[in-house]
PDB file of N, CA and C in Angstrom:
ATOM      1  N   MET B  13     -32.732  19.012   3.071  1.00 53.00           N
ATOM      2  CA  MET B  13     -31.757  19.615   2.001  1.00 53.00           C
ATOM      3  C   MET B  13     -30.313  19.203   2.309  1.00 53.00           C
ATOM      4  N   LYS B  14     -29.938  19.711   3.457  1.00 58.00           N
ATOM      5  CA  LYS B  14     -28.669  19.590   4.024  1.00 58.00           C
ATOM      6  C   LYS B  14     -28.219  18.205   4.137  1.00 58.00           C
ATOM      7  N   THR B  15     -29.343  17.286   4.702  1.00 59.00           N
ATOM      8  CA  THR B  15     -28.893  15.848   4.863  1.00 59.00           C
ATOM      9  C   THR B  15     -28.736  15.247   3.662  1.00 59.00           C
ATOM     10  N   THR B  16     -29.403  15.524   2.549  1.00 60.00           N
ATOM     11  CA  THR B  16     -29.282  14.945   1.278  1.00 60.00           C
ATOM     12  C   THR B  16     -27.816  15.383   0.555  1.00 60.00           C
ATOM     13  N   LEU B  17     -27.685  16.495   0.722  1.00 52.00           N
ATOM     14  CA  LEU B  17     -26.335  17.013   0.305  1.00 52.00           C
ATOM     15  C   LEU B  17     -25.216  16.431   0.926  1.00 52.00           C
ATOM     16  N   LYS B  18     -25.136  16.176   2.318  1.00 55.00           N
ATOM     17  CA  LYS B  18     -24.171  15.387   2.934  1.00 55.00           C
ATOM     18  C   LYS B  18     -24.079  14.037   2.621  1.00 55.00           C
ATOM     19  N   LYS B  19     -25.281  13.385   2.329  1.00 57.00           N
ATOM     20  CA  LYS B  19     -25.254  11.940   1.923  1.00 57.00           C
ATOM     21  C   LYS B  19     -24.814  11.830   0.595  1.00 57.00           C
ATOM     22  N   SER B  20     -24.979  13.020  -0.345  1.00 63.00           N
ATOM     23  CA  SER B  20     -24.697  12.796  -1.715  1.00 63.00           C
ATOM     24  C   SER B  20     -22.948  13.239  -2.014  1.00 63.00           C
ATOM     25  N   ILE B  21     -22.509  13.648  -0.784  1.00 64.00           N
ATOM     26  CA  ILE B  21     -21.124  13.912  -0.911  1.00 64.00           C
ATOM     27  C   ILE B  21     -20.251  12.828  -0.027  1.00 64.00           C
ATOM     28  N   LEU B  22     -20.908  12.422   0.982  1.00 58.00           N
ATOM     29  CA  LEU B  22     -20.263  11.532   1.975  1.00 58.00           C
ATOM     30  C   LEU B  22     -20.293  10.050   1.569  1.00 58.00           C
ATOM     31  N   LEU B  23     -21.127   9.673   1.093  1.00 55.00           N
ATOM     32  CA  LEU B  23     -21.411   8.271   0.424  1.00 55.00           C
ATOM     33  C   LEU B  23     -20.273   8.140  -0.699  1.00 55.00           C
ATOM     34  N   PRO B  24     -20.256   8.951  -1.725  1.00 58.00           N
ATOM     35  CA  PRO B  24     -19.085   8.743  -2.724  1.00 58.00           C
ATOM     36  C   PRO B  24     -17.684   8.915  -2.234  1.00 58.00           C
ATOM     37  N   SER B  25     -17.564   9.795  -1.470  1.00 53.00           N
ATOM     38  CA  SER B  25     -16.338  10.031  -0.754  1.00 53.00           C
ATOM     39  C   SER B  25     -15.773   8.607   0.013  1.00 53.00           C
ATOM     40  N   ALA B  26     -16.724   8.143   0.816  1.00 45.00           N
ATOM     41  CA  ALA B  26     -16.507   6.984   1.560  1.00 45.00           C
ATOM     42  C   ALA B  26     -16.112   5.748   0.630  1.00 45.00           C
ATOM     43  N   ILE B  27     -16.773   5.707  -0.523  1.00 51.00           N
ATOM     44  CA  ILE B  27     -16.533   4.514  -1.402  1.00 51.00           C
ATOM     45  C   ILE B  27     -15.250   4.737  -2.096  1.00 51.00           C
ATOM     46  N   LEU B  28     -14.832   5.887  -2.451  1.00 44.00           N
ATOM     47  CA  LEU B  28     -13.695   6.294  -3.131  1.00 44.00           C
ATOM     48  C   LEU B  28     -12.448   5.870  -2.060  1.00 44.00           C
ATOM     49  N   LEU B  29     -12.756   6.370  -0.883  1.00 40.00           N
ATOM     50  CA  LEU B  29     -11.599   6.153   0.168  1.00 40.00           C
ATOM     51  C   LEU B  29     -11.361   4.616   0.147  1.00 40.00           C
ATOM     52  N   LEU B  30     -12.417   3.863   0.096  1.00 39.00           N
ATOM     53  CA  LEU B  30     -12.318   2.344   0.453  1.00 39.00           C
ATOM     54  C   LEU B  30     -11.682   1.782  -0.690  1.00 39.00           C
ATOM     55  N   ALA B  31     -12.101   2.130  -1.931  1.00 43.00           N
ATOM     56  CA  ALA B  31     -11.408   1.476  -3.198  1.00 43.00           C
ATOM     57  C   ALA B  31      -9.807   1.865  -3.145  1.00 43.00           C
ATOM     58  N   VAL B  32      -9.398   3.295  -2.744  1.00 40.00           N
ATOM     59  CA  VAL B  32      -8.046   3.442  -2.810  1.00 40.00           C
ATOM     60  C   VAL B  32      -7.276   2.677  -1.912  1.00 40.00           C
ATOM     61  N   THR B  33      -8.189   2.469  -0.488  1.00 39.00           N
ATOM     62  CA  THR B  33      -7.262   1.735   0.567  1.00 39.00           C
ATOM     63  C   THR B  33      -7.218   0.240   0.144  1.00 39.00           C
ATOM     64  N   ALA B  34      -8.139  -0.194  -0.534  1.00 41.00           N
ATOM     65  CA  ALA B  34      -8.104  -1.549  -0.911  1.00 41.00           C
ATOM     66  C   ALA B  34      -7.160  -1.917  -1.939  1.00 41.00           C
ATOM     67  N   CYS B  35      -6.854  -1.023  -2.995  1.00 44.00           N
ATOM     68  CA  CYS B  35      -5.896  -1.047  -3.983  1.00 44.00           C
ATOM     69  C   CYS B  35      -4.478  -0.936  -3.532  1.00 44.00           C
ATOM     70  N   THR B  36      -4.305  -0.041  -2.444  1.00 43.00           N
ATOM     71  CA  THR B  36      -2.970   0.245  -2.001  1.00 43.00           C
ATOM     72  C   THR B  36      -2.416  -1.103  -1.010  1.00 43.00           C
ATOM     73  N   LYS B  37      -3.369  -1.708  -0.606  1.00 46.00           N
ATOM     74  CA  LYS B  37      -3.044  -2.966   0.166  1.00 46.00           C
ATOM     75  C   LYS B  37      -2.134  -3.932  -0.706  1.00 46.00           C
ATOM     76  N   GLU B  38      -2.087  -3.889  -2.012  1.00 58.00           N
ATOM     77  CA  GLU B  38      -1.531  -4.934  -2.794  1.00 58.00           C
ATOM     78  C   GLU B  38      -0.298  -4.281  -3.260  1.00 58.00           C
ATOM     79  N   ALA B  39      -0.182  -2.974  -3.338  1.00 64.00           N
ATOM     80  CA  ALA B  39       1.117  -2.385  -3.862  1.00 64.00           C
ATOM     81  C   ALA B  39       2.072  -2.154  -2.669  1.00 64.00           C
ATOM     82  N   ALA B  40       3.376  -2.580  -2.876  1.00 65.00           N
ATOM     83  CA  ALA B  40       4.475  -2.245  -1.822  1.00 65.00           C
ATOM     84  C   ALA B  40       4.544  -0.731  -2.199  1.00 65.00           C
ATOM     85  N   THR B  41       4.881  -0.170  -0.912  1.00 63.00           N
ATOM     86  CA  THR B  41       5.076   1.373  -0.820  1.00 63.00           C
ATOM     87  C   THR B  41       6.425   1.594  -1.228  1.00 63.00           C
ATOM     88  N   THR B  42       7.363   0.691  -0.769  1.00 75.00           N
ATOM     89  CA  THR B  42       8.858   0.765  -1.105  1.00 75.00           C
ATOM     90  C   THR B  42       9.392  -0.696  -1.524  1.00 75.00           C
ATOM     91  N   SER B  43      10.649  -0.535  -2.065  1.00 81.00           N
ATOM     92  CA  SER B  43      11.354  -1.824  -2.536  1.00 81.00           C
ATOM     93  C   SER B  43      11.699  -2.446  -1.291  1.00 81.00           C
ATOM     94  N   ASP B  44      11.736  -1.823  -0.079  1.00 83.00           N
ATOM     95  CA  ASP B  44      12.306  -2.598   1.036  1.00 83.00           C
ATOM     96  C   ASP B  44      10.981  -3.486   1.559  1.00 83.00           C
ATOM     97  N   SER B  45       9.675  -3.243   1.044  1.00 87.00           N
ATOM     98  CA  SER B  45       8.598  -3.995   1.452  1.00 87.00           C
ATOM     99  C   SER B  45       8.692  -5.279   0.723  1.00 87.00           C
ATOM    100  N   LEU B  46       9.450  -5.435  -0.190  1.00 92.00           N
ATOM    101  CA  LEU B  46       9.264  -6.826  -1.039  1.00 92.00           C
ATOM    102  C   LEU B  46      10.111  -7.824  -0.427  1.00 92.00           C
ATOM    103  N   TYR B  47       9.895  -8.940  -0.511  1.00 91.00           N
ATOM    104  CA  TYR B  47      10.559 -10.004   0.136  1.00 91.00           C
ATOM    105  C   TYR B  47      11.832 -10.098  -0.596  1.00 91.00           C
ATOM    106  N   VAL B  48      12.852 -10.393   0.254  1.00 95.00           N
ATOM    107  CA  VAL B  48      14.267 -10.669  -0.330  1.00 95.00           C
ATOM    108  C   VAL B  48      14.670 -12.226  -0.209  1.00 95.00           C
ATOM    109  N   PRO B  49      14.682 -12.755  -1.327  1.00 96.00           N
ATOM    110  CA  PRO B  49      15.084 -14.221  -1.383  1.00 96.00           C
ATOM    111  C   PRO B  49      16.010 -14.692  -0.559  1.00 96.00           C
ATOM    112  N   THR B  50      15.848 -15.783   0.019  1.00 94.00           N
ATOM    113  CA  THR B  50      16.820 -16.394   0.918  1.00 94.00           C
ATOM    114  C   THR B  50      17.152 -17.834   0.407  1.00 94.00           C
ATOM    115  N   SER B  51      18.075 -18.615   1.035  1.00 95.00           N
ATOM    116  CA  SER B  51      18.353 -19.845   0.533  1.00 95.00           C
ATOM    117  C   SER B  51      16.908 -20.816   0.862  1.00 95.00           C
ATOM    118  N   SER B  52      15.987 -20.377   1.688  1.00 93.00           N
ATOM    119  CA  SER B  52      14.891 -21.208   1.829  1.00 93.00           C
ATOM    120  C   SER B  52      13.998 -20.985   0.737  1.00 93.00           C
ATOM    121  N   ASP B  53      14.175 -20.272  -0.118  1.00 93.00           N
ATOM    122  CA  ASP B  53      13.209 -19.833  -1.300  1.00 93.00           C
ATOM    123  C   ASP B  53      13.614 -20.567  -2.690  1.00 93.00           C
ATOM    124  N   VAL B  54      14.752 -21.141  -2.410  1.00 96.00           N
ATOM    125  CA  VAL B  54      15.234 -21.819  -3.764  1.00 96.00           C
ATOM    126  C   VAL B  54      14.536 -23.102  -4.007  1.00 96.00           C
ATOM    127  N   THR B  55      14.192 -23.300  -5.138  1.00 95.00           N
ATOM    128  CA  THR B  55      13.358 -24.400  -5.792  1.00 95.00           C
ATOM    129  C   THR B  55      14.277 -25.029  -6.995  1.00 95.00           C
ATOM    130  N   SER B  56      13.630 -26.111  -7.457  1.00 96.00           N
ATOM    131  CA  SER B  56      14.261 -26.956  -8.526  1.00 96.00           C
ATOM    132  C   SER B  56      14.361 -26.161  -9.730  1.00 96.00           C
ATOM    133  N   THR B  57      13.684 -24.949  -9.845  1.00 95.00           N
ATOM    134  CA  THR B  57      13.615 -24.362 -11.177  1.00 95.00           C
ATOM    135  C   THR B  57      14.088 -22.807 -10.821  1.00 95.00           C
ATOM    136  N   ALA B  58      14.500 -22.531  -9.622  1.00 97.00           N
ATOM    137  CA  ALA B  58      15.190 -21.220  -9.339  1.00 97.00           C
ATOM    138  C   ALA B  58      16.162 -21.311  -8.321  1.00 97.00           C
ATOM    139  N   SER B  59      17.248 -20.663  -8.683  1.00 98.00           N
ATOM    140  CA  SER B  59      18.377 -20.693  -7.695  1.00 98.00           C
ATOM    141  C   SER B  59      18.261 -19.276  -6.977  1.00 98.00           C
ATOM    142  N   LEU B  60      18.940 -19.242  -5.765  1.00 98.00           N
ATOM    143  CA  LEU B  60      19.080 -17.933  -5.101  1.00 98.00           C
ATOM    144  C   LEU B  60      19.581 -16.850  -5.937  1.00 98.00           C
ATOM    145  N   ASP B  61      20.547 -17.007  -6.921  1.00 98.00           N
ATOM    146  CA  ASP B  61      21.258 -15.833  -7.663  1.00 98.00           C
ATOM    147  C   ASP B  61      19.985 -15.494  -8.591  1.00 98.00           C
ATOM    148  N   GLU B  62      19.200 -16.335  -9.230  1.00 98.00           N
ATOM    149  CA  GLU B  62      18.158 -16.113 -10.052  1.00 98.00           C
ATOM    150  C   GLU B  62      17.109 -15.253  -9.274  1.00 98.00           C
ATOM    151  N   LEU B  63      16.780 -15.648  -8.126  1.00 98.00           N
ATOM    152  CA  LEU B  63      15.647 -15.007  -7.560  1.00 98.00           C
ATOM    153  C   LEU B  63      16.152 -13.627  -7.045  1.00 98.00           C
ATOM    154  N   GLN B  64      17.407 -13.394  -6.780  1.00 98.00           N
ATOM    155  CA  GLN B  64      17.905 -12.129  -6.284  1.00 98.00           C
ATOM    156  C   GLN B  64      17.990 -11.161  -7.634  1.00 98.00           C
ATOM    157  N   GLN B  65      18.530 -11.800  -8.694  1.00 98.00           N
ATOM    158  CA  GLN B  65      18.574 -10.872  -9.898  1.00 98.00           C
ATOM    159  C   GLN B  65      17.043 -10.527 -10.479  1.00 98.00           C
ATOM    160  N   GLY B  66      16.064 -11.357 -10.175  1.00 98.00           N
ATOM    161  CA  GLY B  66      14.755 -11.044 -10.690  1.00 98.00           C
ATOM    162  C   GLY B  66      14.280 -10.005  -9.706  1.00 98.00           C
ATOM    163  N   ARG B  67      14.413  -9.877  -8.387  1.00 97.00           N
ATOM    164  CA  ARG B  67      14.138  -8.809  -7.576  1.00 97.00           C
ATOM    165  C   ARG B  67      14.691  -7.576  -8.096  1.00 97.00           C
ATOM    166  N   THR B  68      16.023  -7.647  -8.319  1.00 97.00           N
ATOM    167  CA  THR B  68      16.644  -6.297  -8.849  1.00 97.00           C
ATOM    168  C   THR B  68      16.222  -5.795 -10.108  1.00 97.00           C
ATOM    169  N   LEU B  69      15.879  -6.610 -11.099  1.00 96.00           N
ATOM    170  CA  LEU B  69      15.316  -6.253 -12.273  1.00 96.00           C
ATOM    171  C   LEU B  69      13.930  -5.676 -12.122  1.00 96.00           C
ATOM    172  N   TYR B  70      13.073  -6.395 -11.164  1.00 96.00           N
ATOM    173  CA  TYR B  70      11.646  -5.976 -10.883  1.00 96.00           C
ATOM    174  C   TYR B  70      11.667  -4.571 -10.397  1.00 96.00           C
ATOM    175  N   ILE B  71      12.461  -4.271  -9.524  1.00 95.00           N
ATOM    176  CA  ILE B  71      12.615  -2.930  -8.835  1.00 95.00           C
ATOM    177  C   ILE B  71      13.175  -2.024  -9.733  1.00 95.00           C
ATOM    178  N   SER B  72      14.191  -2.316 -10.434  1.00 94.00           N
ATOM    179  CA  SER B  72      14.642  -1.209 -11.328  1.00 94.00           C
ATOM    180  C   SER B  72      13.888  -0.815 -12.602  1.00 94.00           C
ATOM    181  N   ASN B  73      13.199  -1.865 -12.968  1.00 93.00           N
ATOM    182  CA  ASN B  73      12.466  -1.663 -14.435  1.00 93.00           C
ATOM    183  C   ASN B  73      10.867  -1.567 -14.123  1.00 93.00           C
ATOM    184  N   CYS B  74      10.092  -2.071 -13.281  1.00 92.00           N
ATOM    185  CA  CYS B  74       8.876  -1.922 -13.191  1.00 92.00           C
ATOM    186  C   CYS B  74       8.446  -0.599 -12.399  1.00 92.00           C
ATOM    187  N   ALA B  75       9.157  -0.317 -11.412  1.00 89.00           N
ATOM    188  CA  ALA B  75       8.900   0.780 -10.581  1.00 89.00           C
ATOM    189  C   ALA B  75       8.866   2.236 -11.358  1.00 89.00           C
ATOM    190  N   SER B  76       9.466   2.168 -12.300  1.00 87.00           N
ATOM    191  CA  SER B  76       9.688   3.453 -13.272  1.00 87.00           C
ATOM    192  C   SER B  76       8.232   3.876 -13.993  1.00 87.00           C
ATOM    193  N   CYS B  77       7.247   2.620 -13.930  1.00 88.00           N
ATOM    194  CA  CYS B  77       6.126   3.015 -14.490  1.00 88.00           C
ATOM    195  C   CYS B  77       4.797   2.950 -13.552  1.00 88.00           C
ATOM    196  N   HIS B  78       4.865   2.111 -12.435  1.00 89.00           N
ATOM    197  CA  HIS B  78       3.928   2.020 -11.568  1.00 89.00           C
ATOM    198  C   HIS B  78       4.452   1.474 -10.113  1.00 89.00           C
ATOM    199  N   SER B  79       3.522   1.420  -9.200  1.00 91.00           N
ATOM    200  CA  SER B  79       3.910   0.832  -7.782  1.00 91.00           C
ATOM    201  C   SER B  79       4.365  -0.635  -8.041  1.00 91.00           C
ATOM    202  N   LEU B  80       5.149  -1.008  -7.218  1.00 94.00           N
ATOM    203  CA  LEU B  80       5.327  -2.458  -7.232  1.00 94.00           C
ATOM    204  C   LEU B  80       4.502  -3.223  -6.319  1.00 94.00           C
ATOM    205  N   TYR B  81       4.072  -4.212  -6.930  1.00 94.00           N
ATOM    206  CA  TYR B  81       3.111  -5.099  -6.161  1.00 94.00           C
ATOM    207  C   TYR B  81       3.771  -6.222  -5.414  1.00 94.00           C
ATOM    208  N   LEU B  82       3.488  -6.525  -4.356  1.00 94.00           N
ATOM    209  CA  LEU B  82       4.127  -7.697  -3.582  1.00 94.00           C
ATOM    210  C   LEU B  82       3.889  -8.844  -4.338  1.00 94.00           C
ATOM    211  N   PRO B  83       4.842  -9.892  -4.353  1.00 94.00           N
ATOM    212  CA  PRO B  83       4.836 -11.095  -5.268  1.00 94.00           C
ATOM    213  C   PRO B  83       3.436 -11.920  -4.617  1.00 94.00           C
ATOM    214  N   GLU B  84       3.184 -11.882  -3.410  1.00 93.00           N
ATOM    215  CA  GLU B  84       2.151 -12.557  -2.807  1.00 93.00           C
ATOM    216  C   GLU B  84       0.692 -11.960  -3.195  1.00 93.00           C
ATOM    217  N   SER B  85       0.721 -10.979  -3.762  1.00 94.00           N
ATOM    218  CA  SER B  85      -0.621 -10.298  -4.249  1.00 94.00           C
ATOM    219  C   SER B  85      -1.285 -10.966  -5.395  1.00 94.00           C
ATOM    220  N   TYR B  86      -0.609 -11.921  -6.101  1.00 96.00           N
ATOM    221  CA  TYR B  86      -1.215 -12.639  -6.992  1.00 96.00           C
ATOM    222  C   TYR B  86      -0.504 -14.127  -6.983  1.00 96.00           C
ATOM    223  N   SER B  87      -1.461 -14.967  -7.661  1.00 97.00           N
ATOM    224  CA  SER B  87      -0.789 -16.157  -7.685  1.00 97.00           C
ATOM    225  C   SER B  87       0.289 -16.315  -8.772  1.00 97.00           C
ATOM    226  N   ALA B  88       1.005 -17.464  -8.867  1.00 96.00           N
ATOM    227  CA  ALA B  88       2.067 -17.852  -9.734  1.00 96.00           C
ATOM    228  C   ALA B  88       1.401 -17.716 -11.228  1.00 96.00           C
ATOM    229  N   ALA B  89       0.285 -18.295 -11.343  1.00 97.00           N
ATOM    230  CA  ALA B  89      -0.576 -18.250 -12.649  1.00 97.00           C
ATOM    231  C   ALA B  89      -1.063 -16.989 -13.080  1.00 97.00           C
ATOM    232  N   ARG B  90      -1.344 -16.144 -12.143  1.00 97.00           N
ATOM    233  CA  ARG B  90      -1.803 -14.877 -12.405  1.00 97.00           C
ATOM    234  C   ARG B  90      -0.731 -13.898 -12.853  1.00 97.00           C
ATOM    235  N   TRP B  91       0.539 -14.097 -12.308  1.00 97.00           N
ATOM    236  CA  TRP B  91       1.649 -13.364 -12.449  1.00 97.00           C
ATOM    237  C   TRP B  91       2.089 -13.823 -14.017  1.00 97.00           C
ATOM    238  N   ARG B  92       2.178 -14.832 -14.264  1.00 97.00           N
ATOM    239  CA  ARG B  92       2.434 -15.384 -15.598  1.00 97.00           C
ATOM    240  C   ARG B  92       1.580 -14.751 -16.700  1.00 97.00           C
ATOM    241  N   SER B  93       0.221 -14.488 -16.373  1.00 97.00           N
ATOM    242  CA  SER B  93      -0.575 -13.889 -17.340  1.00 97.00           C
ATOM    243  C   SER B  93      -0.475 -12.266 -17.472  1.00 97.00           C
ATOM    244  N   ILE B  94      -0.039 -11.747 -16.303  1.00 96.00           N
ATOM    245  CA  ILE B  94       0.124 -10.234 -16.228  1.00 96.00           C
ATOM    246  C   ILE B  94       1.461  -9.841 -16.951  1.00 96.00           C
ATOM    247  N   LEU B  95       2.492 -10.701 -16.592  1.00 95.00           N
ATOM    248  CA  LEU B  95       3.930 -10.211 -17.334  1.00 95.00           C
ATOM    249  C   LEU B  95       3.842 -10.068 -18.811  1.00 95.00           C
ATOM    250  N   PRO B  96       3.275 -10.959 -19.472  1.00 95.00           N
ATOM    251  CA  PRO B  96       3.441 -10.805 -20.937  1.00 95.00           C
ATOM    252  C   PRO B  96       2.679  -9.519 -21.399  1.00 95.00           C
ATOM    253  N   THR B  97       1.825  -9.033 -20.643  1.00 94.00           N
ATOM    254  CA  THR B  97       1.361  -7.629 -21.124  1.00 94.00           C
ATOM    255  C   THR B  97       2.169  -6.419 -20.635  1.00 94.00           C
ATOM    256  N   MET B  98       2.920  -6.623 -19.708  1.00 92.00           N
ATOM    257  CA  MET B  98       3.861  -5.630 -19.247  1.00 92.00           C
ATOM    258  C   MET B  98       5.236  -5.595 -19.794  1.00 92.00           C
ATOM    259  N   THR B  99       5.796  -6.593 -20.036  1.00 91.00           N
ATOM    260  CA  THR B  99       7.088  -6.610 -20.400  1.00 91.00           C
ATOM    261  C   THR B  99       7.444  -5.983 -21.819  1.00 91.00           C
ATOM    262  N   PRO B 100       6.676  -6.056 -22.792  1.00 92.00           N
ATOM    263  CA  PRO B 100       6.797  -5.424 -24.105  1.00 92.00           C
ATOM    264  C   PRO B 100       7.083  -3.976 -23.871  1.00 92.00           C
ATOM    265  N   ARG B 101       6.574  -3.291 -22.802  1.00 91.00           N
ATOM    266  CA  ARG B 101       6.812  -1.820 -22.364  1.00 91.00           C
ATOM    267  C   ARG B 101       8.327  -1.699 -21.864  1.00 91.00           C
ATOM    268  N   THR B 102       9.035  -2.740 -21.698  1.00 92.00           N
ATOM    269  CA  THR B 102      10.386  -2.487 -21.110  1.00 92.00           C
ATOM    270  C   THR B 102      11.386  -2.959 -22.099  1.00 92.00           C
ATOM    271  N   SER B 103      12.621  -2.656 -21.795  1.00 93.00           N
ATOM    272  CA  SER B 103      13.749  -3.130 -22.648  1.00 93.00           C
ATOM    273  C   SER B 103      14.248  -4.371 -22.126  1.00 93.00           C
ATOM    274  N   LEU B 104      13.520  -5.139 -21.322  1.00 96.00           N
ATOM    275  CA  LEU B 104      14.016  -6.541 -20.724  1.00 96.00           C
ATOM    276  C   LEU B 104      14.250  -7.583 -21.894  1.00 96.00           C
ATOM    277  N   SER B 105      15.308  -8.319 -21.794  1.00 97.00           N
ATOM    278  CA  SER B 105      15.386  -9.432 -22.724  1.00 97.00           C
ATOM    279  C   SER B 105      14.668 -10.573 -22.171  1.00 97.00           C
ATOM    280  N   SER B 106      14.481 -11.715 -22.896  1.00 96.00           N
ATOM    281  CA  SER B 106      13.568 -12.694 -22.405  1.00 96.00           C
ATOM    282  C   SER B 106      14.155 -13.489 -21.279  1.00 96.00           C
ATOM    283  N   THR B 107      15.489 -13.515 -21.181  1.00 97.00           N
ATOM    284  CA  THR B 107      16.098 -14.053 -20.153  1.00 97.00           C
ATOM    285  C   THR B 107      15.882 -13.210 -18.812  1.00 97.00           C
ATOM    286  N   GLN B 108      15.871 -11.873 -18.910  1.00 97.00           N
ATOM    287  CA  GLN B 108      15.633 -11.013 -17.863  1.00 97.00           C
ATOM    288  C   GLN B 108      14.098 -11.245 -17.308  1.00 97.00           C
ATOM    289  N   VAL B 109      13.188 -11.213 -18.366  1.00 97.00           N
ATOM    290  CA  VAL B 109      11.763 -11.506 -18.108  1.00 97.00           C
ATOM    291  C   VAL B 109      11.634 -12.841 -17.282  1.00 97.00           C
ATOM    292  N   ALA B 110      12.279 -13.745 -17.860  1.00 97.00           N
ATOM    293  CA  ALA B 110      12.259 -15.131 -16.825  1.00 97.00           C
ATOM    294  C   ALA B 110      12.815 -14.929 -15.508  1.00 97.00           C
ATOM    295  N   LEU B 111      13.744 -14.239 -15.294  1.00 98.00           N
ATOM    296  CA  LEU B 111      14.181 -13.796 -13.922  1.00 98.00           C
ATOM    297  C   LEU B 111      13.163 -13.050 -13.003  1.00 98.00           C
ATOM    298  N   VAL B 112      12.588 -12.119 -13.611  1.00 97.00           N
ATOM    299  CA  VAL B 112      11.609 -11.310 -12.995  1.00 97.00           C
ATOM    300  C   VAL B 112      10.349 -12.352 -12.641  1.00 97.00           C
ATOM    301  N   THR B 113      10.031 -13.072 -13.498  1.00 97.00           N
ATOM    302  CA  THR B 113       8.884 -14.277 -13.436  1.00 97.00           C
ATOM    303  C   THR B 113       9.403 -15.144 -12.291  1.00 97.00           C
ATOM    304  N   LYS B 114      10.378 -15.723 -12.145  1.00 97.00           N
ATOM    305  CA  LYS B 114      10.975 -16.549 -11.113  1.00 97.00           C
ATOM    306  C   LYS B 114      10.790 -15.870  -9.626  1.00 97.00           C
ATOM    307  N   TYR B 115      11.188 -14.542  -9.772  1.00 97.00           N
ATOM    308  CA  TYR B 115      11.157 -13.726  -8.433  1.00 97.00           C
ATOM    309  C   TYR B 115       9.547 -13.544  -8.175  1.00 97.00           C
ATOM    310  N   LEU B 116       8.904 -13.269  -8.918  1.00 97.00           N
ATOM    311  CA  LEU B 116       7.394 -12.782  -8.541  1.00 97.00           C
ATOM    312  C   LEU B 116       6.644 -14.137  -8.253  1.00 97.00           C
ATOM    313  N   THR B 117       6.998 -15.142  -8.890  1.00 96.00           N
ATOM    314  CA  THR B 117       6.411 -16.390  -8.727  1.00 96.00           C
ATOM    315  C   THR B 117       6.802 -17.258  -7.662  1.00 96.00           C
ATOM    316  N   LYS B 118       8.088 -16.744  -7.010  1.00 94.00           N
ATOM    317  CA  LYS B 118       8.887 -17.480  -5.921  1.00 94.00           C
ATOM    318  C   LYS B 118       9.382 -18.750  -6.341  1.00 94.00           C
ATOM    319  N   GLY B 119       9.736 -19.001  -7.762  1.00 92.00           N
ATOM    320  CA  GLY B 119      10.298 -20.039  -8.235  1.00 92.00           C
ATOM    321  C   GLY B 119       9.417 -21.225  -8.663  1.00 92.00           C
ATOM    322  N   LYS B 120       8.138 -20.786  -8.518  1.00 90.00           N
ATOM    323  CA  LYS B 120       7.043 -21.815  -8.764  1.00 90.00           C
ATOM    324  C   LYS B 120       6.601 -21.894 -10.311  1.00 90.00           C
TER     325      LYS B 120
END
């Protein structure tokens, strides 16, 4: 009886702990964990200033509702599918959304 009770408590607890740990790997714990764009990140479609502005907007707008995810947590294509569902909840302009997109996709 005691063994069954232990298994019925330990197994779900272990699964929950694993799930929480797996999810938190993708989320940055602080804005300091996010990459800071440098001149080596500049692309033909994203200037250094645009990438830096996008980072600032991402931190100041997105963190108010949820944990910040590292840009490398998702592919550029996945970010482009996520952002349209998130940005209507903000007061970001379309220009600002484009800057956040450039930052999260690293200019791709």
